[in-house]
Short mmCIF file of C-alpha atoms (C1' of nucleotides) in Angstrom, two decimals:
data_model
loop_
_atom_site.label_atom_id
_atom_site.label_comp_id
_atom_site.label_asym_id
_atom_site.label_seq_id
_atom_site.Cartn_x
_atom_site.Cartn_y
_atom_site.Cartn_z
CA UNK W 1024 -13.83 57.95 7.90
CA UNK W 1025 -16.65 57.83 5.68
CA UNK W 1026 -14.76 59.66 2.58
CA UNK W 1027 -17.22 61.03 1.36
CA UNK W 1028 -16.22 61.19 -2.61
CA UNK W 1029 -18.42 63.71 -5.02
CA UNK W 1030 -18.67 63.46 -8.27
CA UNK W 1031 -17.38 67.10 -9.13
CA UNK W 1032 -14.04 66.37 -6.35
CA UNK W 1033 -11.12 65.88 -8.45
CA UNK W 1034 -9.58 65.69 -4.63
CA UNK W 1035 -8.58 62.26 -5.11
CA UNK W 1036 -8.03 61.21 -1.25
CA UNK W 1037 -4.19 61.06 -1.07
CA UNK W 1038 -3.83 57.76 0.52
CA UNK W 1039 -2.33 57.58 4.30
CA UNK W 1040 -4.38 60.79 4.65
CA UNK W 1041 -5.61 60.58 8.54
CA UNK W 1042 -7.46 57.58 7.10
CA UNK W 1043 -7.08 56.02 11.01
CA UNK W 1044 -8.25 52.75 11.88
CA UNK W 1045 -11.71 52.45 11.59
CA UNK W 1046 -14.06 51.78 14.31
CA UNK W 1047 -16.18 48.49 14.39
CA UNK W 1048 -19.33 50.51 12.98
CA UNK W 1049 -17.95 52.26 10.40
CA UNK W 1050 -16.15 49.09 9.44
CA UNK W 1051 -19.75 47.41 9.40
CA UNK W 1052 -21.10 50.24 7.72
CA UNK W 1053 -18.58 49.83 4.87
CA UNK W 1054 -19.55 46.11 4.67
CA UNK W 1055 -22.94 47.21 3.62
CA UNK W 1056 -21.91 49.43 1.82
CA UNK W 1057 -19.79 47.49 -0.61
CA UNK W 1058 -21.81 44.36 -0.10
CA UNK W 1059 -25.85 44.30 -0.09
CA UNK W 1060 -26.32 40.73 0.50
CA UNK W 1061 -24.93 41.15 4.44
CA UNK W 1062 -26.50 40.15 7.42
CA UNK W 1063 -25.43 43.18 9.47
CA UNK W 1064 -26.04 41.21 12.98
CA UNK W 1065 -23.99 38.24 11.51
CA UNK W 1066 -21.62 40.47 10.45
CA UNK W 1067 -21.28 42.40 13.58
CA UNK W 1068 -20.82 39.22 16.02
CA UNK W 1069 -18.05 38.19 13.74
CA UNK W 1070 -15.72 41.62 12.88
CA UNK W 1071 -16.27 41.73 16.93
CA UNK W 1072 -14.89 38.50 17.25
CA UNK W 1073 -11.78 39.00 15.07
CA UNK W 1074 -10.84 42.68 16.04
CA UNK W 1075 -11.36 41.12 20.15
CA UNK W 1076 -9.06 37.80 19.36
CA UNK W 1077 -6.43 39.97 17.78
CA UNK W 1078 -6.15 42.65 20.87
CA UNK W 1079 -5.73 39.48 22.95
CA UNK W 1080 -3.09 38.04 21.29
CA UNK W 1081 -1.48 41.42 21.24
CA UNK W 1082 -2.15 41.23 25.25
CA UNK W 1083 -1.00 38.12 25.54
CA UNK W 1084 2.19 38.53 23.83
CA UNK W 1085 3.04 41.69 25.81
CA UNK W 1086 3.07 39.84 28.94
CA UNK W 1087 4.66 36.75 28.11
CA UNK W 1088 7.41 39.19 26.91
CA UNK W 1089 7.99 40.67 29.81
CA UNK W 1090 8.41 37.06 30.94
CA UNK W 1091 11.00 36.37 29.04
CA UNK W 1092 9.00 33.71 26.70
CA UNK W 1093 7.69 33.85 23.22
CA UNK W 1094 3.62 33.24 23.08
CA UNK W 1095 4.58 30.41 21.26
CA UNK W 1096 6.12 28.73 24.45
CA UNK W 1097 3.56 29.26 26.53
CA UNK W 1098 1.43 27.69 23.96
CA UNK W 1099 3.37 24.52 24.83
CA UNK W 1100 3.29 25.21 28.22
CA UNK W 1101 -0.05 25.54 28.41
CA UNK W 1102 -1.16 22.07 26.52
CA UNK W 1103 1.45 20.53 28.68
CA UNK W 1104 -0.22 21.70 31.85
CA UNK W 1105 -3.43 20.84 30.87
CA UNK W 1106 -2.40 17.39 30.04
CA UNK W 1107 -2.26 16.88 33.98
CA UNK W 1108 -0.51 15.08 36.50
CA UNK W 1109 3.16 13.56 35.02
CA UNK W 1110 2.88 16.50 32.36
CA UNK W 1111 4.31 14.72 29.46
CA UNK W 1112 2.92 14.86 25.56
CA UNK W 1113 4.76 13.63 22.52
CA UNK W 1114 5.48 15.73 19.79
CA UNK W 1115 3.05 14.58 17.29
CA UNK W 1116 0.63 15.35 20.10
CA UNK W 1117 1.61 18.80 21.11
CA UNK W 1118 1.86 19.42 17.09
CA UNK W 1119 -1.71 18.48 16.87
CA UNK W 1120 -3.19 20.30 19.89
CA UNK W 1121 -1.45 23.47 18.96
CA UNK W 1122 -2.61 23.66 15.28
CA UNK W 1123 0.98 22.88 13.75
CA UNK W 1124 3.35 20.53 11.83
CA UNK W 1125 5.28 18.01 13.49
CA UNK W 1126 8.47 19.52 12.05
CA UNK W 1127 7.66 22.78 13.97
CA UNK W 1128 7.32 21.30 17.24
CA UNK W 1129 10.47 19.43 16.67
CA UNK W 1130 12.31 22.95 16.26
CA UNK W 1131 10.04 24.46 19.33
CA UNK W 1132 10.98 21.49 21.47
CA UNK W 1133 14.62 22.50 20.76
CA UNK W 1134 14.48 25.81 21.91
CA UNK W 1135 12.46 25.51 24.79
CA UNK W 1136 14.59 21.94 25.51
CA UNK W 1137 17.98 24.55 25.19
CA UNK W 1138 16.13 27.18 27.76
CA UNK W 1139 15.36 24.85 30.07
CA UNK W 1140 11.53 24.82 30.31
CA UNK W 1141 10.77 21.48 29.19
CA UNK W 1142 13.03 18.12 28.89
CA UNK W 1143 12.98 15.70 25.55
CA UNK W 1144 14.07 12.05 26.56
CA UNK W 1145 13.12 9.16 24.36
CA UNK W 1146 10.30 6.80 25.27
CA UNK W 1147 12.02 3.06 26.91
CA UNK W 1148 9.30 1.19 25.41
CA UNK W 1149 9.03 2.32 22.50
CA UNK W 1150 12.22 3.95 21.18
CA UNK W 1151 10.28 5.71 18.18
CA UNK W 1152 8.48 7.87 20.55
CA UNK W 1153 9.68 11.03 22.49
CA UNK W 1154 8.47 12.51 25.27
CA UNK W 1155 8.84 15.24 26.35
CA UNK W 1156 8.08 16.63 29.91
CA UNK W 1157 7.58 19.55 31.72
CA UNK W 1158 10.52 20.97 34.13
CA UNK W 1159 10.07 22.79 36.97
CA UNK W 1160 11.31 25.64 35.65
CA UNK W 1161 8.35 25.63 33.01
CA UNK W 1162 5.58 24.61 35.52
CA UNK W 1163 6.83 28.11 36.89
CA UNK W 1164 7.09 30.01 34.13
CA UNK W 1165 3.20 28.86 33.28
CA UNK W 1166 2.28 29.89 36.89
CA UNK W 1167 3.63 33.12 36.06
CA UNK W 1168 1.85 33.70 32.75
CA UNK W 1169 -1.51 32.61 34.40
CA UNK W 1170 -1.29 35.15 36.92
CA UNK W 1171 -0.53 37.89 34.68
CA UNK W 1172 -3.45 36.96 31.94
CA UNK W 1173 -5.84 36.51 34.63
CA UNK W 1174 -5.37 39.83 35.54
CA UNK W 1175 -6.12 41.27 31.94
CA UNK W 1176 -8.63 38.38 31.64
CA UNK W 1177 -10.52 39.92 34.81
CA UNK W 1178 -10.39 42.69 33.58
CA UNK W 1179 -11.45 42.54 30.05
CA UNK W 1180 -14.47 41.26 31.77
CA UNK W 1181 -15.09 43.79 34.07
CA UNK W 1182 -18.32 45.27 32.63
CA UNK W 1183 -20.17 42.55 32.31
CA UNK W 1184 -22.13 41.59 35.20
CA UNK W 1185 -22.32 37.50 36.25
CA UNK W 1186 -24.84 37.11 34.50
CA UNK W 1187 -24.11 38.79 31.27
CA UNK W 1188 -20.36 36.75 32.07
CA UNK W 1189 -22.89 33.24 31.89
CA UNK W 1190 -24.75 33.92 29.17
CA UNK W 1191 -21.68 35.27 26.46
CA UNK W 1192 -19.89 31.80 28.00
CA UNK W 1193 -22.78 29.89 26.94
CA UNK W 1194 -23.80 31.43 23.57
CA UNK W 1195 -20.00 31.09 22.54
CA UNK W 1196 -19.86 27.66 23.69
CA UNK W 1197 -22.94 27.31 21.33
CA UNK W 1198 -21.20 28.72 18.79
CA UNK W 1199 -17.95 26.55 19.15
CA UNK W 1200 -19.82 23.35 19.07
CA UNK W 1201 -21.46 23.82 15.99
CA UNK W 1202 -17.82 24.44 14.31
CA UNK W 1203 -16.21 22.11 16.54
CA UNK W 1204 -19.29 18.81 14.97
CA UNK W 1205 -19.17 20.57 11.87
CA UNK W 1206 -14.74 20.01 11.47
CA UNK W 1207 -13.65 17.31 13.96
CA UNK W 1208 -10.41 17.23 12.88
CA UNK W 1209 -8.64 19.21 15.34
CA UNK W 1210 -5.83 20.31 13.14
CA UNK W 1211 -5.54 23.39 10.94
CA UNK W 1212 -3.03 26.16 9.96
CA UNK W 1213 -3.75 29.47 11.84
CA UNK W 1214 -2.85 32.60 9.89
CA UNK W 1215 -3.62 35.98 10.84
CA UNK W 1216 -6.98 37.46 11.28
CA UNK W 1217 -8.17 40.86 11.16
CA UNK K 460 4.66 12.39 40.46
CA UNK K 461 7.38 9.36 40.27
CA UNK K 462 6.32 7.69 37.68
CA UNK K 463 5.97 4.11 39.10
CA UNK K 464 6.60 1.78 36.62
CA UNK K 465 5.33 -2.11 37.62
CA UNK K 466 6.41 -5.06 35.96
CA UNK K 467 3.95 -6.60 34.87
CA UNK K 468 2.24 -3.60 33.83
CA UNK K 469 3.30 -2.16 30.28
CA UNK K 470 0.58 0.20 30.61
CA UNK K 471 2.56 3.22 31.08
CA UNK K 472 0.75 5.93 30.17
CA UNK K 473 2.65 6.69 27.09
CA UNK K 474 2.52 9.89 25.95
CA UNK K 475 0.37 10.31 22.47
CA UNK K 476 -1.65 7.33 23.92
CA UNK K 477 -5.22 8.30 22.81
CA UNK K 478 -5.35 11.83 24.43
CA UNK K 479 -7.43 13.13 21.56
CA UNK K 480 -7.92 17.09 21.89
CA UNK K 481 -9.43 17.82 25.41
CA UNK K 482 -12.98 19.36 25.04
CA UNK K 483 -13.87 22.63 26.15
CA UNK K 484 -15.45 21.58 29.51
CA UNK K 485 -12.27 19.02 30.20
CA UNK K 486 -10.20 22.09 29.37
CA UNK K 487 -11.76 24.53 31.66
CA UNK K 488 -11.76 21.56 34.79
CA UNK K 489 -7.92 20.70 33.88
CA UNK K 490 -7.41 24.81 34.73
CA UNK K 491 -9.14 24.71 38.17
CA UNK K 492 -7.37 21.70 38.45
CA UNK K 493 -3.56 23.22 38.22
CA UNK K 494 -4.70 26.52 38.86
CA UNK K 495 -7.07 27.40 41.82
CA UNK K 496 -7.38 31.30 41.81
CA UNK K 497 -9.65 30.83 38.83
CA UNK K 498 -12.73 32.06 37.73
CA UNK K 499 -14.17 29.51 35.88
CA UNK K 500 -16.75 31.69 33.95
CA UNK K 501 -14.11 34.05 32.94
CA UNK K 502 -11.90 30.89 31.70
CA UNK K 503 -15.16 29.79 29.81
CA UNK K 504 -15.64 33.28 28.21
CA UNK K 505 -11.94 33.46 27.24
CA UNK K 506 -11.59 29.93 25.77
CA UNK K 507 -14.25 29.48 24.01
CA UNK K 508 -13.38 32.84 22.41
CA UNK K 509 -9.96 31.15 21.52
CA UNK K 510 -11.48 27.60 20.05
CA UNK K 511 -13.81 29.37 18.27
CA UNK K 512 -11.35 32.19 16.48
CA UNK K 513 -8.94 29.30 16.13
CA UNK K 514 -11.43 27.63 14.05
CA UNK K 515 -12.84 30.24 12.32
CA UNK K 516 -9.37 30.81 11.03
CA UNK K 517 -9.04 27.18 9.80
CA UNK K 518 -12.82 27.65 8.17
CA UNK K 519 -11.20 31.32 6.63
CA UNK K 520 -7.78 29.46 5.18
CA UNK K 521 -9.78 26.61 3.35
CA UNK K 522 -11.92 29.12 1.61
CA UNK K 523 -9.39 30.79 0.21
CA UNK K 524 -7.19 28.49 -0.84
CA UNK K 525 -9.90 27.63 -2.61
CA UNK K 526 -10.01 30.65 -4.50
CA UNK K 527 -6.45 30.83 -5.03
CA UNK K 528 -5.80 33.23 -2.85
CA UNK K 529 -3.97 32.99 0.92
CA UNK K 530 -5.02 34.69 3.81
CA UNK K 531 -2.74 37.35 3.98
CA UNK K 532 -3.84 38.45 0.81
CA UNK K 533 -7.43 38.48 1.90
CA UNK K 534 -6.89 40.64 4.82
CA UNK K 535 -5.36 43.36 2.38
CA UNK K 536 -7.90 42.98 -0.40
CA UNK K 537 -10.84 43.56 2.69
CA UNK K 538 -8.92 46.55 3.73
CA UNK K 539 -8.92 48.13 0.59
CA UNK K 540 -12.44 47.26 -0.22
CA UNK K 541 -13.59 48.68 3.35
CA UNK K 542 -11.28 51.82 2.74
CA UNK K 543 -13.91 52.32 -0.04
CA UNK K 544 -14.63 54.40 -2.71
CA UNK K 545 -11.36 54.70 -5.00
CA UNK K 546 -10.50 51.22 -3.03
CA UNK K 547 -6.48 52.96 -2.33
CA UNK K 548 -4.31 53.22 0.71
CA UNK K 549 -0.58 53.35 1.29
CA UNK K 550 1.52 50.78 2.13
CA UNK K 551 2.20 51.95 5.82
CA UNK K 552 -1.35 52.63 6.61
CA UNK K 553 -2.29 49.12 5.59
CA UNK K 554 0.36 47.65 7.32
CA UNK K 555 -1.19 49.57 10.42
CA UNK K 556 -4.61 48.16 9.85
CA UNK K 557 -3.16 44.67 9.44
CA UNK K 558 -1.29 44.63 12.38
CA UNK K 559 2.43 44.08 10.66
CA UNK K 560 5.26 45.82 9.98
CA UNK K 561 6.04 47.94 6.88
CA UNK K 562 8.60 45.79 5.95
CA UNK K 563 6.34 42.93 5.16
CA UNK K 564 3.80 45.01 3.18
CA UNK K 565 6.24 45.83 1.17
CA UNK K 566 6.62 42.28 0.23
CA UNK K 567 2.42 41.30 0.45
CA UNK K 568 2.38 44.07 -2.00
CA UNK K 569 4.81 42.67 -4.80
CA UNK K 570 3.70 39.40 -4.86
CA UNK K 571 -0.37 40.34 -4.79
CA UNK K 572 0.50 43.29 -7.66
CA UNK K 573 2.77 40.32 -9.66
CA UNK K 574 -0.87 37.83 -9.32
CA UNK K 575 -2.59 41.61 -10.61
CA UNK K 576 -4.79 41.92 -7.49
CA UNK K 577 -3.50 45.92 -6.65
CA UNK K 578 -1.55 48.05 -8.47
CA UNK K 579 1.18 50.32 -6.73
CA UNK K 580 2.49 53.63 -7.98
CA UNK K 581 4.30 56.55 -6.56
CA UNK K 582 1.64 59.14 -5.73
CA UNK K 583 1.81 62.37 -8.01
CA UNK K 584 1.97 64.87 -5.65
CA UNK K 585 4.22 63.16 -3.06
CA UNK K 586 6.76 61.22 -4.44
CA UNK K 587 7.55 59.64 -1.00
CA UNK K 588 4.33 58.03 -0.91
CA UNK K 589 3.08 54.62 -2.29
CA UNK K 590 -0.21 54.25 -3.78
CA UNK K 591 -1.79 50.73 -3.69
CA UNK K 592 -4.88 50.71 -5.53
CA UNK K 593 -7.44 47.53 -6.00
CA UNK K 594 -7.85 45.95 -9.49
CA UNK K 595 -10.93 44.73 -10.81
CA UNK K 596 -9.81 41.42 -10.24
CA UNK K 597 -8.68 41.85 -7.17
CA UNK K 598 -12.48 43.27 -6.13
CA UNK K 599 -13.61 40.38 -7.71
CA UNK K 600 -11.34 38.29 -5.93
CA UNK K 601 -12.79 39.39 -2.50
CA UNK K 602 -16.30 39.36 -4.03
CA UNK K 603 -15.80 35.32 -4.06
CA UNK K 604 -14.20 35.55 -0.97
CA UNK K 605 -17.02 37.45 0.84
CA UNK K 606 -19.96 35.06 -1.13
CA UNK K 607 -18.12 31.76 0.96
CA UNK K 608 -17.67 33.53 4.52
CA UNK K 609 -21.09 34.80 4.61
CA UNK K 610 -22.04 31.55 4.21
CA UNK K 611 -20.44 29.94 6.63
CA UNK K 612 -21.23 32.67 9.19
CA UNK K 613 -24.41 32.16 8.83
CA UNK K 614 -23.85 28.44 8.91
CA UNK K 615 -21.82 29.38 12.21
CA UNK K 616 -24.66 31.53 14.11
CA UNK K 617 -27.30 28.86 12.58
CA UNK K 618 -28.66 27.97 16.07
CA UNK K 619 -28.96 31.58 17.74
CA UNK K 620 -32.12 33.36 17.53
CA UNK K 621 -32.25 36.49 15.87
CA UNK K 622 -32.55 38.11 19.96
CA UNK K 623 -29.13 35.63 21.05
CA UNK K 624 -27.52 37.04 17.79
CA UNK K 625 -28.44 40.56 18.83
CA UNK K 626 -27.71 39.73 22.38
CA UNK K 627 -24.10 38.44 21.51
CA UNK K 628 -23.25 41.31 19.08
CA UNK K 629 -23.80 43.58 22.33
CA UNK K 630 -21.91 41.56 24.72
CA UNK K 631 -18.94 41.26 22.40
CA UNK K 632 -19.16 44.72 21.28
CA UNK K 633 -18.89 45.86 25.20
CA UNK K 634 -15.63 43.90 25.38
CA UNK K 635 -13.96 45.37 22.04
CA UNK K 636 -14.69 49.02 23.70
CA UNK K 637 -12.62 47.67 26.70
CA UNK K 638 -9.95 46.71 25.12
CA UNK K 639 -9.51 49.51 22.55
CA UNK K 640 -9.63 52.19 24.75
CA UNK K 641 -7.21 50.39 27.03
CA UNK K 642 -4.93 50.04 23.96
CA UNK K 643 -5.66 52.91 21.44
CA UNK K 644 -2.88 51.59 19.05
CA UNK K 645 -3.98 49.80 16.56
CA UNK K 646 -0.39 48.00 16.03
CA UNK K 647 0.62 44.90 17.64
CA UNK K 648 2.07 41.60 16.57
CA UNK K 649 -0.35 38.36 15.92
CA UNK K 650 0.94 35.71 16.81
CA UNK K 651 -0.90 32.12 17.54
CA UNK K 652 -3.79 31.37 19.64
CA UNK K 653 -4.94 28.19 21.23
"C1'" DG D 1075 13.24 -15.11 11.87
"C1'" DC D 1076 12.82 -11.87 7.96
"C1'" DG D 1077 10.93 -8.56 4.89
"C1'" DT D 1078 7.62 -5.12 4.32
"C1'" DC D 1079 4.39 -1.75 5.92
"C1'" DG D 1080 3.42 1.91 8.77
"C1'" DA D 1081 4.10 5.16 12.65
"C1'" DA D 1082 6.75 8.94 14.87
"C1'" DC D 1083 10.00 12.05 14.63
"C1'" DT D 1084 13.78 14.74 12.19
"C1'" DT D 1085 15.94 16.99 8.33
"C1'" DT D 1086 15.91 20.07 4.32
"C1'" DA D 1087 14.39 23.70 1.16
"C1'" DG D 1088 11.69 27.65 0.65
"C1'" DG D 1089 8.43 31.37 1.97
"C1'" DG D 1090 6.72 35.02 5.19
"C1'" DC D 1091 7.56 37.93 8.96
"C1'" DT D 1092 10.29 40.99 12.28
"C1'" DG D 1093 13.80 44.40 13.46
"C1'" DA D 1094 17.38 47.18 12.01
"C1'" DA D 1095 19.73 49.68 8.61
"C1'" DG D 1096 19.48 52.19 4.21
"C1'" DT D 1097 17.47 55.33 0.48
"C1'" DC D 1098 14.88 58.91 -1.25
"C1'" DT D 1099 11.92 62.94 -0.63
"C1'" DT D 1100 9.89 66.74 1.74
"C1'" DC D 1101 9.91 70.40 5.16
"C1'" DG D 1102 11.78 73.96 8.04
"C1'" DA D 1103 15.59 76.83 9.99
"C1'" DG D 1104 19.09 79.67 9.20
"C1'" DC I 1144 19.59 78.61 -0.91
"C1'" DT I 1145 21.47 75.02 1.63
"C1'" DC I 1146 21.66 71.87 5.23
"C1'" DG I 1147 19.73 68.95 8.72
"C1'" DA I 1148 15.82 66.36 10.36
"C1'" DA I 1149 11.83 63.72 9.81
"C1'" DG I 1150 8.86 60.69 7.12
"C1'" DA I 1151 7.71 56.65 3.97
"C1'" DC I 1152 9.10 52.93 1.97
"C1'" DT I 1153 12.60 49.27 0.82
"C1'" DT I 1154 16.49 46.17 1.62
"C1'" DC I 1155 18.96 42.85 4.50
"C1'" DA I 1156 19.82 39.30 7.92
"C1'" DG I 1157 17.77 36.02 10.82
"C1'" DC I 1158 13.93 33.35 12.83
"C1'" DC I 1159 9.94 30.33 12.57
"C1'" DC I 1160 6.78 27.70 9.99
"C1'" DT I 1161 5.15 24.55 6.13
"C1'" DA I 1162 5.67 20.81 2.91
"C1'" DA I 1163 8.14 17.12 1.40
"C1'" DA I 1164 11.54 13.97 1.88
"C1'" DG I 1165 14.43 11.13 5.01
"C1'" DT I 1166 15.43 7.96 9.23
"C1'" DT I 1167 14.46 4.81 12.66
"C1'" DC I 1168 11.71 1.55 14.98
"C1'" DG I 1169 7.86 -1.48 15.91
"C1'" DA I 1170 4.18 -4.60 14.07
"C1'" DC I 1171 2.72 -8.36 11.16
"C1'" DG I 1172 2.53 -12.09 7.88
"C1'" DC I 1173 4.57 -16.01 6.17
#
DNA sequence: GCGTCGAACTTTAGGGCTGAAGTCTTCGAG
DNA sequence: CTCGAAGACTTCAGCCCTAAAGTTCGACGC
């Protein structure tokens, strides 16, 4: 870290050289560095907030492995769930509240549809429409996944007293309705972060 | 859950029918709801934490595209840039930082050296290893880049006192710790979010 | 009724990513 | 000095997603 280059050091730093992840305040450091204009508060609640949503995922996708389901799925699974009592959405739905294209969902739906976790029937009313509804089979497979990420969930939590818990739940929730007014539109690609 | 269908009633809750994006507070009830071993402030913490990265991510993608740049190619040009001074690193150690496989560096790599945002050459002394090495235009590239996410970070952290901003660094920063010294790799697929 | 518009999903082409296999180079043991 | 092993990147096959057409129905207007 903090490669120190002086001007007599013809050592040009061979790249891949022990350069090793960087923590979150050298990283901030090196923002000021190469940046003056930087709030370094601002910039510190947000490189937390990217480097913490990207171990989750990585969490989260080592336990729905071990379940036997992509993260993917249990995205569907979960907006299914949370849908409540008949736990049925239509595609165009479930593409919007996951954040993808309607063509994506229609390939998801297969898969899951072919693994039995959820069941695509057309809509009698309307014979444009699909619907497609949670099985058994997936109710338990969500059950399963919620145990397992409370668990890590409890845990990631575990130094924070209650009411350190309240207060980060209510200063994000700040946070997320000033983005959530500011872009109503619920949809949106999601690429990687850092 | 039979879904009783009356005669004279059409009304079946069709799927897609108005069910808009569930808020943040009808999310968190639909989870005690189907899922009573919950801790309702942890689900807060945890959600909102998902919303909000979710967004940010959405807020990230339409700055860049603005620029004429994607994502992707934003992550490497801020890892190169925080790397600092000679702004170089090898393919496998960004790869690392980024969280994906060598495989697809190899490919980021071509097409950001064919738009003449890096540079690669075989390093000198090692002729195993890859140098990748920022162009101008590539700094300037994440110069622009930088300019319209520290505005909208500030935008996002607009209603937190300079004390809530300090206060949520901390609390966030506690977190990261946990999790990185759980999982000391760096590595680790990213996959969606909610 | 009938034609057109529009909504909801599916299909198709193309790009990016993963995992596994392959290539080239360096290092160490005999 | 030569051979085997390990390291660093690249190539290849396959999967999933996006964007842009299709396809199929339902809703209106005349």
């Amino acid at each position: 870290m903090a490669r120190v280059i002086l001007p007599g050091m013809p050592e040009t730093p061979t790249p891949s050289e022990s350069a090793s992840e960087p923590t979150l305040e050298e990283q901030i450091a090196a923002y000021q560095r190469e940046f003056r204009d930087l709030d370094p508060q601002v910039e510190q609640v947000v490189s937390a907030l990217q480097r913490l949503n990207r171990r989750m995922n990585v969490a989260y996708g080592r336990q729905t492995t071990t379940l036997g389901i992509s993260n993917a799925e249990w995205e569907v699974l979960k907006a299914l769930v949370l849908s409540g009592a008949p736990y049925r959405l239509g595609p165009g739905e479930l593409a919007k509240r996951l954040g993808l294209t309607p063509a994506a969902m229609t390939h998801r739906i297969d898969r899951m549809a072919a693994e039995g976790l959820v069941t695509r029937e057309r809509d009698e009313n309307n014979r444009v429409r699909v619907i497609v509804e949670l099985t058994d089979e997936g109710r338990e497979q969500w059950l399963a996944a919620m145990r397992l990420a409370t668990v890590f969930e409890e845990d990631l939590l575990q130094d924070l007293s209650t009411a350190e818990r309240h207060l980060l739940g209510e200063l994000l929730t700040r946070l997320l309705r000033r983005v959530e007014e500011a872009q109503p539109d619920a949809g949106g690609r999601l690429t990687d972060l850092d």
